[in-house]
Structure formats: structure tokens, C-alpha cells
PDB file of C-alpha atoms in Angstrom:
ATOM      1  CA  ALA A  16     158.791 119.236  88.980  1.00 91.00           C
ATOM      2  CA  ALA A  17     155.521 117.433  87.946  1.00 90.00           C
ATOM      3  CA  SER A  18     155.923 118.063  84.138  1.00 93.00           C
ATOM      4  CA  ARG A  19     156.944 115.148  82.197  1.00 92.00           C
ATOM      5  CA  GLN A  20     159.109 117.681  80.211  1.00 94.00           C
ATOM      6  CA  THR A  21     161.369 118.464  83.204  1.00 96.00           C
ATOM      7  CA  ASP A  22     164.686 116.722  82.668  1.00 96.00           C
ATOM      8  CA  ALA A  23     166.674 114.434  85.005  1.00 97.00           C
ATOM      9  CA  GLY A  24     169.200 117.154  85.808  1.00 97.00           C
ATOM     10  CA  LYS A  25     166.674 119.737  86.825  1.00 97.00           C
ATOM     11  CA  LEU A  26     164.824 117.039  89.004  1.00 98.00           C
ATOM     12  CA  LYS A  27     167.954 116.164  90.585  1.00 98.00           C
ATOM     13  CA  GLU A  28     168.480 119.927  91.484  1.00 97.00           C
ATOM     14  CA  LEU A  29     164.880 120.242  92.678  1.00 98.00           C
ATOM     15  CA  SER A  30     165.271 116.969  94.918  1.00 98.00           C
ATOM     16  CA  SER A  31     167.359 118.993  97.451  1.00 97.00           C
ATOM     17  CA  SER A  32     164.693 121.448  98.079  1.00 98.00           C
ATOM     18  CA  SER A  33     163.665 122.180 101.569  1.00 98.00           C
ATOM     19  CA  ASN A  34     159.990 121.833 100.439  1.00 98.00           C
ATOM     20  CA  PRO A  35     158.707 118.368 101.023  1.00 98.00           C
ATOM     21  CA  GLU A  36     155.820 118.740  98.614  1.00 98.00           C
ATOM     22  CA  LEU A  37     158.459 119.763  95.839  1.00 98.00           C
ATOM     23  CA  ARG A  38     160.503 116.602  96.763  1.00 98.00           C
ATOM     24  CA  ALA A  39     157.405 114.452  96.473  1.00 98.00           C
ATOM     25  CA  LEU A  40     156.713 115.872  92.988  1.00 98.00           C
ATOM     26  CA  VAL A  41     160.154 115.120  92.015  1.00 98.00           C
ATOM     27  CA  ALA A  42     159.996 111.541  93.455  1.00 98.00           C
ATOM     28  CA  GLY A  43     156.940 110.780  91.352  1.00 97.00           C
ATOM     29  CA  ASN A  44     158.130 112.250  88.250  1.00 98.00           C
ATOM     30  CA  PRO A  45     158.953 109.598  85.469  1.00 97.00           C
ATOM     31  CA  ASN A  46     161.894 111.279  84.298  1.00 97.00           C
ATOM     32  CA  THR A  47     163.631 111.181  87.859  1.00 98.00           C
ATOM     33  CA  SER A  48     166.710 109.065  87.641  1.00 98.00           C
ATOM     34  CA  PRO A  49     167.284 105.789  89.615  1.00 98.00           C
ATOM     35  CA  GLU A  50     170.328 107.652  91.372  1.00 98.00           C
ATOM     36  CA  THR A  51     168.013 110.607  92.481  1.00 98.00           C
ATOM     37  CA  LEU A  52     165.325 108.158  93.615  1.00 98.00           C
ATOM     38  CA  GLU A  53     167.823 106.469  95.787  1.00 97.00           C
ATOM     39  CA  ALA A  54     168.727 109.747  97.408  1.00 97.00           C
ATOM     40  CA  LEU A  55     165.090 110.494  98.061  1.00 98.00           C
ATOM     41  CA  SER A  56     164.236 106.900  99.367  1.00 96.00           C
ATOM     42  CA  SER A  57     165.691 107.922 102.858  1.00 95.00           C
ATOM     43  CA  ASP A  58     163.964 111.113 102.863  1.00 97.00           C
ATOM     44  CA  SER A  59     162.475 112.279 106.211  1.00 95.00           C
ATOM     45  CA  ASP A  60     159.091 112.858 104.754  1.00 97.00           C
ATOM     46  CA  ALA A  61     156.838 109.746 104.503  1.00 95.00           C
ATOM     47  CA  GLN A  62     155.015 111.079 101.259  1.00 96.00           C
ATOM     48  CA  VAL A  63     158.247 111.559  99.341  1.00 97.00           C
ATOM     49  CA  ARG A  64     159.235 107.929 100.277  1.00 96.00           C
ATOM     50  CA  ALA A  65     155.769 106.861  99.161  1.00 95.00           C
ATOM     51  CA  HIS A  66     156.201 108.604  95.691  1.00 97.00           C
ATOM     52  CA  VAL A  67     159.572 106.909  95.368  1.00 97.00           C
ATOM     53  CA  ALA A  68     158.181 103.439  95.908  1.00 95.00           C
ATOM     54  CA  ALA A  69     155.542 104.244  93.260  1.00 96.00           C
ATOM     55  CA  ASN A  70     158.171 105.425  90.589  1.00 97.00           C
ATOM     56  CA  LYS A  71     158.689 102.837  87.768  1.00 97.00           C
ATOM     57  CA  ASN A  72     162.265 103.908  87.882  1.00 97.00           C
ATOM     58  CA  THR A  73     162.929 102.824  91.415  1.00 97.00           C
ATOM     59  CA  ARG A  74     165.320  99.900  91.626  1.00 95.00           C
ATOM     60  CA  ALA A  75     164.019  96.568  93.152  1.00 93.00           C
ATOM     61  CA  GLU A  76     166.488  96.600  96.010  1.00 90.00           C
ATOM     62  CA  LEU A  77     165.073 100.160  97.061  1.00 92.00           C
ATOM     63  CA  LEU A  78     161.695  98.763  96.721  1.00 92.00           C
ATOM     64  CA  ALA A  79     162.472  96.005  99.289  1.00 87.00           C
ATOM     65  CA  GLY A  80     163.653  98.616 101.853  1.00 86.00           C
ATOM     66  CA  LEU A  81     160.682 100.846 101.349  1.00 88.00           C
ATOM     67  CA  ALA A  82     158.325  97.996 101.700  1.00 86.00           C
ATOM     68  CA  ASN A  83     159.339  97.844 105.455  1.00 80.00           C
ATOM     69  CA  ASP A  84     158.939 101.594 106.011  1.00 78.00           C
ATOM     70  CA  ALA A  85     156.978 101.557 109.245  1.00 59.00           C
ATOM     71  CA  ASP A  86     156.295 105.474 108.869  1.00 57.00           C
ATOM     72  CA  GLU A  87     152.738 106.014 107.584  1.00 52.00           C
ATOM     73  CA  SER A  88     152.323 109.606 108.613  1.00 47.00           C
TER      74      SER A  88
END
């Protein structure tokens, strides 16, 4: 999930993992699609959401919502 060679389809598949560390890697991968990032933006894990916020593919409207994310655990 961390590899820059992982394609968007595989990343989408991995984004539904029960492992939050794996979902965070997906959220931080530059090949993750905006659609997958949108799904991960409401993840229950704060680290996943932080990686979504840092990803260059995250849409501006999602960044606005993530900026108000109060969970810093």
C-alpha cells in the first residue's frame, strides 16, 4: 500500500481493510484516487484522516471538512 507502484484499483481494494495502519498507508499513497480518499475521509481512525488531509489528490472541499476534525488522537 505504501509503494508508488501500487495502482489505484488495488489501493481502493486495500482501503476497506480492517487494519487502520493499512488504511493510513492507502490514504497517504500518491496513487490513491480522489474517490477513495473521499471514502477514507470519514474513517473512524484519526491517523487515516490525517493522511487523507496530506494527500495531494484530496479535493479542496474535503480538506475544508478535515480542517475541522476535532479528533486528534
